[in-house]
GROMACS .gro file of N, CA and C in nm:
model
  552
    1PRO      N    1  14.681  -2.138  10.518
    1PRO     CA    2  14.508  -2.103  10.523
    1PRO      C    3  14.447  -2.067  10.421
    2ILE      N    4  14.333  -2.091  10.409
    2ILE     CA    5  14.219  -2.054  10.337
    2ILE      C    6  14.174  -1.943  10.361
    3ALA      N    7  14.232  -1.849  10.498
    3ALA     CA    8  14.201  -1.746  10.562
    3ALA      C    9  14.259  -1.642  10.510
    4ARG      N   10  14.386  -1.695  10.433
    4ARG     CA   11  14.429  -1.567  10.337
    4ARG      C   12  14.406  -1.580  10.221
    5THR      N   13  14.356  -1.668  10.167
    5THR     CA   14  14.277  -1.655  10.030
    5THR      C   15  14.134  -1.677   9.957
    6PRO      N   16  14.072  -1.581  10.058
    6PRO     CA   17  13.920  -1.677  10.059
    6PRO      C   18  13.865  -1.662   9.921
    7LYS      N   19  13.941  -1.641   9.757
    7LYS     CA   20  13.875  -1.624   9.663
    7LYS      C   21  13.973  -1.704   9.599
    8SER      N   22  14.039  -1.799   9.657
    8SER     CA   23  14.118  -1.896   9.560
    8SER      C   24  14.035  -2.020   9.484
    9ILE      N   25  14.076  -2.101   9.395
    9ILE     CA   26  13.951  -2.193   9.419
    9ILE      C   27  13.986  -2.300   9.506
   10TYR      N   28  14.068  -2.289   9.539
   10TYR     CA   29  14.128  -2.429   9.639
   10TYR      C   30  14.010  -2.369   9.747
   11THR      N   31  14.015  -2.296   9.800
   11THR     CA   32  13.899  -2.211   9.944
   11THR      C   33  13.763  -2.266   9.866
   12LYS      N   34  13.731  -2.218   9.766
   12LYS     CA   35  13.643  -2.243   9.725
   12LYS      C   36  13.555  -2.414   9.710
   13LEU      N   37  13.703  -2.491   9.670
   13LEU     CA   38  13.653  -2.613   9.694
   13LEU      C   39  13.672  -2.680   9.859
   14ILE      N   40  13.752  -2.611   9.916
   14ILE     CA   41  13.733  -2.680  10.073
   14ILE      C   42  13.585  -2.627  10.141
   15THR      N   43  13.517  -2.488  10.056
   15THR     CA   44  13.404  -2.482  10.117
   15THR      C   45  13.248  -2.531  10.111
   16GLN      N   46  13.302  -2.588  10.003
   16GLN     CA   47  13.224  -2.694   9.908
   16GLN      C   48  13.217  -2.829   9.963
   17MET      N   49  13.309  -2.857  10.022
   17MET     CA   50  13.354  -3.022  10.083
   17MET      C   51  13.305  -2.974  10.236
   18ALA      N   52  13.318  -2.863  10.271
   18ALA     CA   53  13.288  -2.767  10.402
   18ALA      C   54  13.079  -2.810  10.438
   19LYS      N   55  13.059  -2.766  10.361
   19LYS     CA   56  12.915  -2.767  10.349
   19LYS      C   57  12.844  -2.916  10.278
   20ARG      N   58  12.920  -3.048  10.211
   20ARG     CA   59  12.888  -3.153  10.226
   20ARG      C   60  12.896  -3.219  10.392
   21LYS      N   61  12.924  -3.162  10.463
   21LYS     CA   62  13.008  -3.204  10.593
   21LYS      C   63  12.913  -3.150  10.708
   22HIS      N   64  12.813  -3.064  10.652
   22HIS     CA   65  12.748  -2.967  10.748
   22HIS      C   66  12.804  -2.882  10.838
   23LEU      N   67  12.909  -2.813  10.769
   23LEU     CA   68  13.028  -2.768  10.827
   23LEU      C   69  12.963  -2.667  10.774
   24GLU      N   70  13.079  -2.514  10.782
   24GLU     CA   71  13.080  -2.423  10.716
   24GLU      C   72  13.193  -2.346  10.707
   25TYR      N   73  13.209  -2.224  10.609
   25TYR     CA   74  13.342  -2.174  10.556
   25TYR      C   75  13.391  -2.124  10.706
   26ARG      N   76  13.345  -2.097  10.787
   26ARG     CA   77  13.399  -2.044  10.927
   26ARG      C   78  13.457  -2.148  10.985
   27ASP      N   79  13.396  -2.228  10.995
   27ASP     CA   80  13.480  -2.415  11.068
   27ASP      C   81  13.591  -2.424  10.999
   28MET      N   82  13.631  -2.395  10.890
   28MET     CA   83  13.774  -2.451  10.820
   28MET      C   84  13.830  -2.312  10.844
   29VAL      N   85  13.820  -2.204  10.891
   29VAL     CA   86  13.876  -2.103  10.922
   29VAL      C   87  13.922  -2.134  11.061
   30GLU      N   88  13.872  -2.112  11.163
   30GLU     CA   89  13.884  -2.153  11.242
   30GLU      C   90  13.937  -2.259  11.298
   31ALA      N   91  14.018  -2.418  11.219
   31ALA     CA   92  14.045  -2.477  11.233
   31ALA      C   93  14.195  -2.452  11.168
   32GLY      N   94  14.187  -2.340  11.079
   32GLY     CA   95  14.322  -2.300  11.030
   32GLY      C   96  14.374  -2.385  10.877
   33VAL      N   97  14.228  -2.495  10.831
   33VAL     CA   98  14.257  -2.532  10.756
   33VAL      C   99  14.307  -2.461  10.588
   34GLY      N  100  14.461  -2.598  10.533
   34GLY     CA  101  14.494  -2.481  10.400
   34GLY      C  102  14.474  -2.574  10.313
   35TYR      N  103  14.579  -2.564  10.210
   35TYR     CA  104  14.588  -2.653  10.110
   35TYR      C  105  14.742  -2.619  10.013
   36SER      N  106  14.767  -2.687   9.930
   36SER     CA  107  14.933  -2.724   9.867
   36SER      C  108  14.883  -2.769   9.732
   37PRO      N  109  14.878  -2.624   9.701
   37PRO     CA  110  14.872  -2.640   9.495
   37PRO      C  111  15.044  -2.685   9.431
   38ASP      N  112  15.177  -2.682   9.530
   38ASP     CA  113  15.250  -2.697   9.522
   38ASP      C  114  15.291  -2.832   9.538
   39ASP      N  115  15.261  -2.911   9.565
   39ASP     CA  116  15.288  -3.037   9.620
   39ASP      C  117  15.241  -3.176   9.577
   40PRO      N  118  15.249  -3.203   9.443
   40PRO     CA  119  15.128  -3.334   9.391
   40PRO      C  120  15.085  -3.397   9.514
   41LEU      N  121  15.187  -3.466   9.615
   41LEU     CA  122  15.093  -3.557   9.692
   41LEU      C  123  14.958  -3.493   9.767
   42TRP      N  124  14.959  -3.394   9.804
   42TRP     CA  125  14.842  -3.260   9.860
   42TRP      C  126  14.773  -3.198   9.788
   43GLU      N  127  14.783  -3.169   9.708
   43GLU     CA  128  14.731  -3.104   9.579
   43GLU      C  129  14.579  -3.063   9.642
   44ARG      N  130  14.504  -3.258   9.621
   44ARG     CA  131  14.378  -3.310   9.656
   44ARG      C  132  14.324  -3.291   9.785
   45TYR      N  133  14.391  -3.231   9.820
   45TYR     CA  134  14.373  -3.249   9.983
   45TYR      C  135  14.333  -3.099  10.056
   46ALA      N  136  14.222  -3.081  10.124
   46ALA     CA  137  14.217  -2.991  10.200
   46ALA      C  138  14.372  -2.977  10.375
   47ILE      N  139  14.444  -2.923  10.419
   47ILE     CA  140  14.484  -2.971  10.519
   47ILE      C  141  14.468  -2.938  10.640
   48PHE      N  142  14.465  -3.004  10.756
   48PHE     CA  143  14.405  -2.980  10.889
   48PHE      C  144  14.530  -2.951  10.954
   49PRO      N  145  14.567  -2.844  11.005
   49PRO     CA  146  14.741  -2.890  11.095
   49PRO      C  147  14.665  -2.917  11.240
   50VAL      N  148  14.752  -3.028  11.302
   50VAL     CA  149  14.724  -3.032  11.440
   50VAL      C  150  14.810  -2.984  11.535
   51TYR      N  151  14.770  -2.934  11.671
   51TYR     CA  152  14.837  -2.801  11.721
   51TYR      C  153  14.835  -2.894  11.858
   52GLU      N  154  14.975  -2.880  11.955
   52GLU     CA  155  15.005  -2.904  12.058
   52GLU      C  156  15.063  -2.795  12.105
   53TYR      N  157  14.978  -2.696  12.192
   53TYR     CA  158  15.079  -2.615  12.283
   53TYR      C  159  15.175  -2.491  12.226
   54ASN      N  160  15.036  -2.439  12.054
   54ASN     CA  161  15.051  -2.354  11.990
   54ASN      C  162  15.157  -2.382  11.855
   55LEU      N  163  15.225  -2.456  11.885
   55LEU     CA  164  15.269  -2.553  11.760
   55LEU      C  165  15.228  -2.652  11.643
   56CYS      N  166  15.282  -2.653  11.524
   56CYS     CA  167  15.210  -2.711  11.437
   56CYS      C  168  15.244  -2.863  11.468
   57VAL      N  169  15.238  -2.974  11.502
   57VAL     CA  170  15.301  -3.117  11.533
   57VAL      C  171  15.282  -3.176  11.459
   58TYR      N  172  15.185  -3.176  11.340
   58TYR     CA  173  15.120  -3.284  11.269
   58TYR      C  174  15.004  -3.179  11.204
   59TYR      N  175  14.958  -3.270  11.080
   59TYR     CA  176  14.853  -3.273  10.999
   59TYR      C  177  14.838  -3.362  10.909
   60GLN      N  178  14.667  -3.351  10.871
   60GLN     CA  179  14.645  -3.452  10.809
   60GLN      C  180  14.535  -3.369  10.699
   61GLY      N  181  14.535  -3.477  10.528
   61GLY     CA  182  14.466  -3.409  10.456
   61GLY      C  183  14.322  -3.500  10.455
   62ARG      N  184  14.234  -3.418  10.394
   62ARG     CA  185  14.071  -3.466  10.353
   62ARG      C  186  14.051  -3.402  10.181
   63THR      N  187  14.033  -3.521  10.171
   63THR     CA  188  13.996  -3.492   9.968
   63THR      C  189  13.840  -3.446   9.975
   64TYR      N  190  13.916  -3.312   9.849
   64TYR     CA  191  13.776  -3.209   9.804
   64TYR      C  192  13.678  -3.274   9.803
   65GLU      N  193  13.714  -3.385   9.728
   65GLU     CA  194  13.541  -3.446   9.659
   65GLU      C  195  13.553  -3.586   9.722
   66ASP      N  196  13.480  -3.668   9.770
   66ASP     CA  197  13.456  -3.780   9.800
   66ASP      C  198  13.448  -3.927   9.678
   67ILE      N  199  13.521  -3.942   9.626
   67ILE     CA  200  13.576  -4.088   9.540
   67ILE      C  201  13.514  -4.179   9.590
   68PRO      N  202  13.428  -4.299   9.545
   68PRO     CA  203  13.367  -4.415   9.604
   68PRO      C  204  13.521  -4.477   9.608
   69GLY      N  205  13.480  -4.545   9.694
   69GLY     CA  206  13.614  -4.648   9.641
   69GLY      C  207  13.753  -4.623   9.726
   70GLU      N  208  13.778  -4.458   9.707
   70GLU     CA  209  13.870  -4.423   9.808
   70GLU      C  210  13.896  -4.404   9.881
   71SER      N  211  14.009  -4.413   9.970
   71SER     CA  212  14.010  -4.306  10.132
   71SER      C  213  14.003  -4.203  10.111
   72THR      N  214  13.939  -4.088  10.194
   72THR     CA  215  13.940  -3.962  10.180
   72THR      C  216  14.044  -3.852  10.267
   73LYS      N  217  14.146  -3.954  10.347
   73LYS     CA  218  14.203  -3.911  10.431
   73LYS      C  219  14.366  -3.943  10.366
   74ARG      N  220  14.444  -3.867  10.373
   74ARG     CA  221  14.593  -3.859  10.364
   74ARG      C  222  14.633  -3.814  10.511
   75PHE      N  223  14.731  -3.932  10.490
   75PHE     CA  224  14.847  -3.898  10.621
   75PHE      C  225  15.034  -3.890  10.594
   76PRO      N  226  15.044  -3.739  10.656
   76PRO     CA  227  15.223  -3.762  10.620
   76PRO      C  228  15.289  -3.853  10.587
   77HIS      N  229  15.342  -3.935  10.504
   77HIS     CA  230  15.413  -4.053  10.464
   77HIS      C  231  15.559  -3.989  10.602
   78ARG      N  232  15.635  -4.110  10.671
   78ARG     CA  233  15.733  -4.102  10.822
   78ARG      C  234  15.835  -4.028  10.725
   79SER      N  235  15.859  -3.994  10.623
   79SER     CA  236  15.981  -3.925  10.575
   79SER      C  237  15.968  -3.793  10.596
   80ARG      N  238  15.798  -3.732  10.576
   80ARG     CA  239  15.819  -3.617  10.591
   80ARG      C  240  15.774  -3.539  10.741
   81VAL      N  241  15.701  -3.650  10.830
   81VAL     CA  242  15.721  -3.600  10.954
   81VAL      C  243  15.751  -3.757  11.064
   82LYS      N  244  15.853  -3.725  11.101
   82LYS     CA  245  15.917  -3.861  11.224
   82LYS      C  246  15.804  -3.898  11.333
   83TRP      N  247  15.741  -3.822  11.366
   83TRP     CA  248  15.622  -3.877  11.450
   83TRP      C  249  15.456  -3.912  11.390
   84GLY      N  250  15.436  -4.018  11.399
   84GLY     CA  251  15.326  -4.034  11.283
   84GLY      C  252  15.212  -4.023  11.400
   85ALA      N  253  15.081  -4.043  11.318
   85ALA     CA  254  14.946  -4.027  11.396
   85ALA      C  255  14.910  -4.075  11.576
   86GLY      N  256  14.984  -4.164  11.578
   86GLY     CA  257  15.012  -4.214  11.730
   86GLY      C  258  15.032  -4.121  11.795
   87TYR      N  259  15.077  -4.007  11.818
   87TYR     CA  260  15.151  -3.950  11.911
   87TYR      C  261  15.098  -3.809  11.949
   88TRP      N  262  14.961  -3.778  11.836
   88TRP     CA  263  14.873  -3.697  11.852
   88TRP      C  264  14.757  -3.689  11.905
   89VAL      N  265  14.664  -3.584  11.933
   89VAL     CA  266  14.546  -3.563  12.010
   89VAL      C  267  14.492  -3.449  11.892
   90TYR      N  268  14.390  -3.376  11.827
   90TYR     CA  269  14.350  -3.350  11.767
   90TYR      C  270  14.259  -3.239  11.891
   91ASN      N  271  14.314  -3.128  11.877
   91ASN     CA  272  14.235  -3.061  11.979
   91ASN      C  273  14.211  -3.064  12.130
   92ILE      N  274  14.322  -3.137  12.192
   92ILE     CA  275  14.357  -3.128  12.283
   92ILE      C  276  14.390  -2.990  12.388
   93ASN      N  277  14.478  -2.926  12.318
   93ASN     CA  278  14.467  -2.765  12.393
   93ASN      C  279  14.358  -2.734  12.445
   94ALA      N  280  14.203  -2.719  12.380
   94ALA     CA  281  14.119  -2.741  12.437
   94ALA      C  282  14.090  -2.789  12.560
   95VAL      N  283  14.098  -2.874  12.616
   95VAL     CA  284  14.086  -2.987  12.702
   95VAL      C  285  14.218  -2.937  12.818
   96ARG      N  286  14.322  -2.912  12.739
   96ARG     CA  287  14.436  -2.869  12.836
   96ARG      C  288  14.407  -2.694  12.935
   97THR      N  289  14.353  -2.601  12.823
   97THR     CA  290  14.275  -2.501  12.872
   97THR      C  291  14.174  -2.476  12.922
   98GLY      N  292  14.095  -2.576  12.870
   98GLY     CA  293  13.944  -2.577  12.998
   98GLY      C  294  13.901  -2.645  13.086
   99THR      N  295  13.848  -2.657  13.093
   99THR     CA  296  13.755  -2.721  13.201
   99THR      C  297  13.673  -2.831  13.224
  100PRO      N  298  13.670  -2.895  13.126
  100PRO     CA  299  13.606  -3.014  13.131
  100PRO      C  300  13.576  -3.105  13.154
  101GLU      N  301  13.423  -3.114  13.187
  101GLU     CA  302  13.481  -3.266  13.269
  101GLU      C  303  13.422  -3.418  13.162
  102THR      N  304  13.419  -3.388  13.050
  102THR     CA  305  13.359  -3.499  12.923
  102THR      C  306  13.446  -3.471  12.855
  103VAL      N  307  13.553  -3.551  12.785
  103VAL     CA  308  13.605  -3.549  12.664
  103VAL      C  309  13.567  -3.648  12.562
  104VAL      N  310  13.534  -3.557  12.458
  104VAL     CA  311  13.523  -3.770  12.388
  104VAL      C  312  13.606  -3.747  12.257
  105LEU      N  313  13.604  -3.864  12.266
  105LEU     CA  314  13.751  -3.950  12.143
  105LEU      C  315  13.658  -3.962  12.035
  106VAL      N  316  13.676  -3.859  11.918
  106VAL     CA  317  13.642  -3.958  11.777
  106VAL      C  318  13.687  -3.955  11.695
  107GLU      N  319  13.668  -4.002  11.589
  107GLU     CA  320  13.812  -4.063  11.473
  107GLU      C  321  13.843  -3.995  11.345
  108SER      N  322  13.768  -3.871  11.365
  108SER     CA  323  13.823  -3.728  11.227
  108SER      C  324  13.810  -3.619  11.308
  109ILE      N  325  13.844  -3.557  11.243
  109ILE     CA  326  13.937  -3.388  11.231
  109ILE      C  327  13.723  -3.317  11.260
  110LEU      N  328  13.682  -3.398  11.143
  110LEU     CA  329  13.527  -3.312  11.098
  110LEU      C  330  13.469  -3.383  11.199
  111ASN      N  331  13.441  -3.494  11.271
  111ASN     CA  332  13.378  -3.537  11.374
  111ASN      C  333  13.420  -3.407  11.529
  112VAL      N  334  13.522  -3.379  11.506
  112VAL     CA  335  13.577  -3.269  11.620
  112VAL      C  336  13.491  -3.162  11.589
  113LEU      N  337  13.494  -3.089  11.400
  113LEU     CA  338  13.447  -2.966  11.456
  113LEU      C  339  13.310  -2.937  11.415
  114SER      N  340  13.186  -3.061  11.361
  114SER     CA  341  13.101  -3.105  11.423
  114SER      C  342  13.023  -3.065  11.524
  115LEU      N  343  13.067  -3.152  11.592
  115LEU     CA  344  13.034  -3.165  11.743
  115LEU      C  345  13.067  -3.056  11.822
  116ARG      N  346  13.189  -3.000  11.841
  116ARG     CA  347  13.187  -2.867  11.850
  116ARG      C  348  13.120  -2.748  11.843
  117TRP      N  349  13.070  -2.736  11.732
  117TRP     CA  350  12.954  -2.660  11.668
  117TRP      C  351  12.824  -2.711  11.767
  118LYS      N  352  12.814  -2.774  11.761
  118LYS     CA  353  12.661  -2.830  11.784
  118LYS      C  354  12.666  -2.834  11.958
  119LEU      N  355  12.813  -2.896  12.057
  119LEU     CA  356  12.786  -2.815  12.142
  119LEU      C  357  12.777  -2.684  12.214
  120ARG      N  358  12.865  -2.626  12.115
  120ARG     CA  359  12.892  -2.427  12.145
  120ARG      C  360  12.698  -2.413  12.152
  121GLU      N  361  12.638  -2.461  12.071
  121GLU     CA  362  12.530  -2.446  11.978
  121GLU      C  363  12.406  -2.451  12.134
  122LEU      N  364  12.443  -2.564  12.203
  122LEU     CA  365  12.320  -2.603  12.307
  122LEU      C  366  12.441  -2.523  12.450
  123GLY      N  367  12.525  -2.457  12.406
  123GLY     CA  368  12.604  -2.452  12.586
  123GLY      C  369  12.685  -2.517  12.634
  124TRP      N  370  12.710  -2.598  12.589
  124TRP     CA  371  12.779  -2.699  12.636
  124TRP      C  372  12.938  -2.702  12.666
  125THR      N  373  12.982  -2.630  12.749
  125THR     CA  374  13.131  -2.580  12.760
  125THR      C  375  13.172  -2.711  12.853
  126HIS      N  376  13.114  -2.809  12.927
  126HIS     CA  377  13.186  -2.896  13.063
  126HIS      C  378  13.191  -3.050  12.901
  127ILE      N  379  13.205  -3.018  12.812
  127ILE     CA  380  13.234  -3.124  12.674
  127ILE      C  381  13.304  -3.071  12.590
  128VAL      N  382  13.436  -3.158  12.586
  128VAL     CA  383  13.557  -3.147  12.428
  128VAL      C  384  13.541  -3.236  12.403
  129PRO      N  385  13.514  -3.239  12.268
  129PRO     CA  386  13.583  -3.328  12.123
  129PRO      C  387  13.686  -3.284  12.112
  130VAL      N  388  13.757  -3.412  12.082
  130VAL     CA  389  13.925  -3.464  12.060
  130VAL      C  390  13.914  -3.565  11.947
  131CYS      N  391  14.029  -3.552  11.822
  131CYS     CA  392  14.057  -3.697  11.739
  131CYS      C  393  14.130  -3.756  11.770
  132ILE      N  394  14.177  -3.869  11.799
  132ILE     CA  395  14.254  -3.954  11.762
  132ILE      C  396  14.275  -4.016  11.629
  133PHE      N  397  14.370  -4.057  11.550
  133PHE     CA  398  14.354  -4.094  11.427
  133PHE      C  399  14.369  -4.292  11.416
  134LYS      N  400  14.302  -4.302  11.323
  134LYS     CA  401  14.358  -4.435  11.263
  134LYS      C  402  14.318  -4.512  11.350
  135HIS      N  403  14.146  -4.436  11.443
  135HIS     CA  404  14.113  -4.594  11.479
  135HIS      C  405  14.146  -4.658  11.565
  136HIS      N  406  14.217  -4.595  11.627
  136HIS     CA  407  14.358  -4.640  11.738
  136HIS      C  408  14.407  -4.571  11.885
  137LEU      N  409  14.363  -4.585  11.985
  137LEU     CA  410  14.395  -4.496  12.073
  137LEU      C  411  14.552  -4.579  12.125
  138SER      N  412  14.638  -4.491  12.117
  138SER     CA  413  14.807  -4.546  12.110
  138SER      C  414  14.815  -4.451  12.298
  139GLN      N  415  14.941  -4.542  12.326
  139GLN     CA  416  14.980  -4.513  12.477
  139GLN      C  417  15.033  -4.347  12.477
  140VAL      N  418  15.076  -4.323  12.390
  140VAL     CA  419  15.102  -4.192  12.415
  140VAL      C  420  14.997  -4.077  12.407
  141GLN      N  421  14.928  -4.138  12.356
  141GLN     CA  422  14.788  -4.065  12.365
  141GLN      C  423  14.688  -4.062  12.494
  142ALA      N  424  14.709  -4.178  12.509
  142ALA     CA  425  14.634  -4.217  12.639
  142ALA      C  426  14.690  -4.102  12.784
  143ILE      N  427  14.845  -4.102  12.788
  143ILE     CA  428  14.930  -4.082  12.897
  143ILE      C  429  14.882  -3.859  12.843
  144LYS      N  430  14.838  -3.825  12.726
  144LYS     CA  431  14.887  -3.689  12.752
  144LYS      C  432  14.688  -3.694  12.779
  145LEU      N  433  14.596  -3.725  12.756
  145LEU     CA  434  14.485  -3.741  12.829
  145LEU      C  435  14.448  -3.715  12.949
  146LEU      N  436  14.520  -3.804  12.975
  146LEU     CA  437  14.476  -3.905  13.108
  146LEU      C  438  14.607  -3.727  13.199
  147ARG      N  439  14.691  -3.654  13.152
  147ARG     CA  440  14.736  -3.607  13.207
  147ARG      C  441  14.649  -3.425  13.213
  148CYS      N  442  14.573  -3.458  13.167
  148CYS     CA  443  14.470  -3.340  13.186
  148CYS      C  444  14.412  -3.262  13.309
  149LYS      N  445  14.391  -3.224  13.341
  149LYS     CA  446  14.318  -3.202  13.522
  149LYS      C  447  14.194  -3.184  13.478
  150GLY      N  448  14.118  -3.212  13.547
  150GLY     CA  449  13.963  -3.165  13.593
  150GLY      C  450  13.871  -3.314  13.491
  151VAL      N  451  13.949  -3.366  13.386
  151VAL     CA  452  13.788  -3.426  13.296
  151VAL      C  453  13.766  -3.584  13.404
  152LYS      N  454  13.644  -3.620  13.429
  152LYS     CA  455  13.612  -3.737  13.501
  152LYS      C  456  13.582  -3.779  13.404
  153GLU      N  457  13.523  -3.832  13.290
  153GLU     CA  458  13.502  -3.883  13.191
  153GLU      C  459  13.558  -3.900  13.059
  154PHE      N  460  13.592  -3.994  12.998
  154PHE     CA  461  13.638  -3.983  12.883
  154PHE      C  462  13.521  -4.100  12.772
  155CYS      N  463  13.461  -4.034  12.671
  155CYS     CA  464  13.334  -4.120  12.569
  155CYS      C  465  13.443  -4.154  12.450
  156LEU      N  466  13.440  -4.285  12.417
  156LEU     CA  467  13.509  -4.322  12.270
  156LEU      C  468  13.409  -4.332  12.236
  157LEU      N  469  13.374  -4.254  12.091
  157LEU     CA  470  13.276  -4.252  11.996
  157LEU      C  471  13.282  -4.219  11.866
  158PHE      N  472  13.299  -4.341  11.824
  158PHE     CA  473  13.286  -4.442  11.713
  158PHE      C  474  13.244  -4.468  11.606
  159ASP      N  475  13.254  -4.534  11.488
  159ASP     CA  476  13.192  -4.606  11.380
  159ASP      C  477  13.193  -4.749  11.431
  160ARG      N  478  13.142  -4.833  11.383
  160ARG     CA  479  13.085  -4.989  11.414
  160ARG      C  480  13.215  -5.042  11.375
  161ASP      N  481  13.297  -5.002  11.278
  161ASP     CA  482  13.393  -5.063  11.202
  161ASP      C  483  13.515  -5.026  11.303
  162ALA      N  484  13.552  -4.974  11.390
  162ALA     CA  485  13.621  -4.925  11.478
  162ALA      C  486  13.581  -4.972  11.662
  163ILE      N  487  13.440  -4.943  11.662
  163ILE     CA  488  13.397  -5.028  11.781
  163ILE      C  489  13.520  -5.105  11.884
  164GLY      N  490  13.521  -5.191  11.831
  164GLY     CA  491  13.624  -5.313  11.899
  164GLY      C  492  13.745  -5.287  11.877
  165GLU      N  493  13.846  -5.209  11.865
  165GLU     CA  494  13.943  -5.179  11.858
  165GLU      C  495  13.954  -5.063  11.985
  166MET      N  496  13.822  -4.998  11.961
  166MET     CA  497  13.791  -4.894  12.147
  166MET      C  498  13.788  -4.966  12.222
  167TRP      N  499  13.711  -5.081  12.242
  167TRP     CA  500  13.664  -5.133  12.335
  167TRP      C  501  13.813  -5.190  12.403
  168ARG      N  502  13.943  -5.279  12.343
  168ARG     CA  503  14.016  -5.229  12.363
  168ARG      C  504  14.195  -5.186  12.454
  169SER      N  505  14.085  -5.013  12.379
  169SER     CA  506  14.162  -4.911  12.425
  169SER      C  507  14.099  -4.888  12.590
  170VAL      N  508  14.030  -4.923  12.584
  170VAL     CA  509  14.003  -4.910  12.767
  170VAL      C  510  14.076  -4.920  12.854
  171GLY      N  511  14.142  -5.036  12.864
  171GLY     CA  512  14.261  -5.062  12.941
  171GLY      C  513  14.337  -4.930  12.914
  172LEU      N  514  14.405  -4.846  12.849
  172LEU     CA  515  14.501  -4.770  12.848
  172LEU      C  516  14.472  -4.618  12.923
  173LEU      N  517  14.306  -4.584  12.885
  173LEU     CA  518  14.289  -4.497  13.015
  173LEU      C  519  14.288  -4.493  13.163
  174GLY      N  520  14.277  -4.679  13.242
  174GLY     CA  521  14.304  -4.697  13.309
  174GLY      C  522  14.203  -4.718  13.398
  175ASN      N  523  14.193  -4.671  13.552
  175ASN     CA  524  14.078  -4.686  13.644
  175ASN      C  525  14.101  -4.541  13.700
  176LYS      N  526  14.169  -4.464  13.678
  176LYS     CA  527  14.133  -4.286  13.693
  176LYS      C  528  14.016  -4.245  13.722
  177VAL      N  529  13.952  -4.277  13.568
  177VAL     CA  530  13.823  -4.137  13.501
  177VAL      C  531  13.701  -4.307  13.473
  178ARG      N  532  13.597  -4.248  13.478
  178ARG     CA  533  13.486  -4.361  13.392
  178ARG      C  534  13.535  -4.279  13.251
  179VAL      N  535  13.493  -4.421  13.169
  179VAL     CA  536  13.500  -4.492  13.062
  179VAL      C  537  13.415  -4.505  12.983
  180THR      N  538  13.314  -4.398  12.904
  180THR     CA  539  13.218  -4.510  12.820
  180THR      C  540  13.286  -4.548  12.666
  181VAL      N  541  13.243  -4.627  12.585
  181VAL     CA  542  13.238  -4.650  12.496
  181VAL      C  543  13.042  -4.657  12.407
  182ALA      N  544  13.049  -4.569  12.304
  182ALA     CA  545  12.940  -4.557  12.214
  182ALA      C  546  12.972  -4.551  12.078
  183GLU      N  547  12.871  -4.619  12.010
  183GLU     CA  548  12.912  -4.689  11.815
  183GLU      C  549  12.808  -4.515  11.757
  184MET      N  550  12.888  -4.425  11.674
  184MET     CA  551  12.862  -4.312  11.620
  184MET      C  552  12.784  -4.330  11.534
   0.00000   0.00000   0.00000
């Protein structure tokens, strides 16, 4: 984690990436972001851990620098993580331990960090952002979200390229809560 090595070149690169995304160093520390200079597959990536019940169950990488035409994200290979992106919901612990009325589903961990920061600034504790991965809400993710108590609405907030898939996902959330779809 960058919190352990604040003077590292990797921490500086991650901090610069955070600033480009309108975030700060403290946001990355709070998210538990780290790096791995020892693994050539992950050396170019800030590594975001995904926790459920205080256990790291998954991780996603984001490049330090945006390279035109290349994906900025990296997901672990199946050989490294048995259960892939479709099983996990980033920031679901905040939904489970809090009492949010609205849960906003977004497509990126960085969107969660930005939205969480803005919601705190406004004092809106009744809204919690979470991230599902790869523009797709799986049945497992839907079940986990529906089991969270007190949620009255799910808002699916995605970019134009994913909005069609999100409309197809509305049915997974059933008719137990209100579901809205919005373009980011």
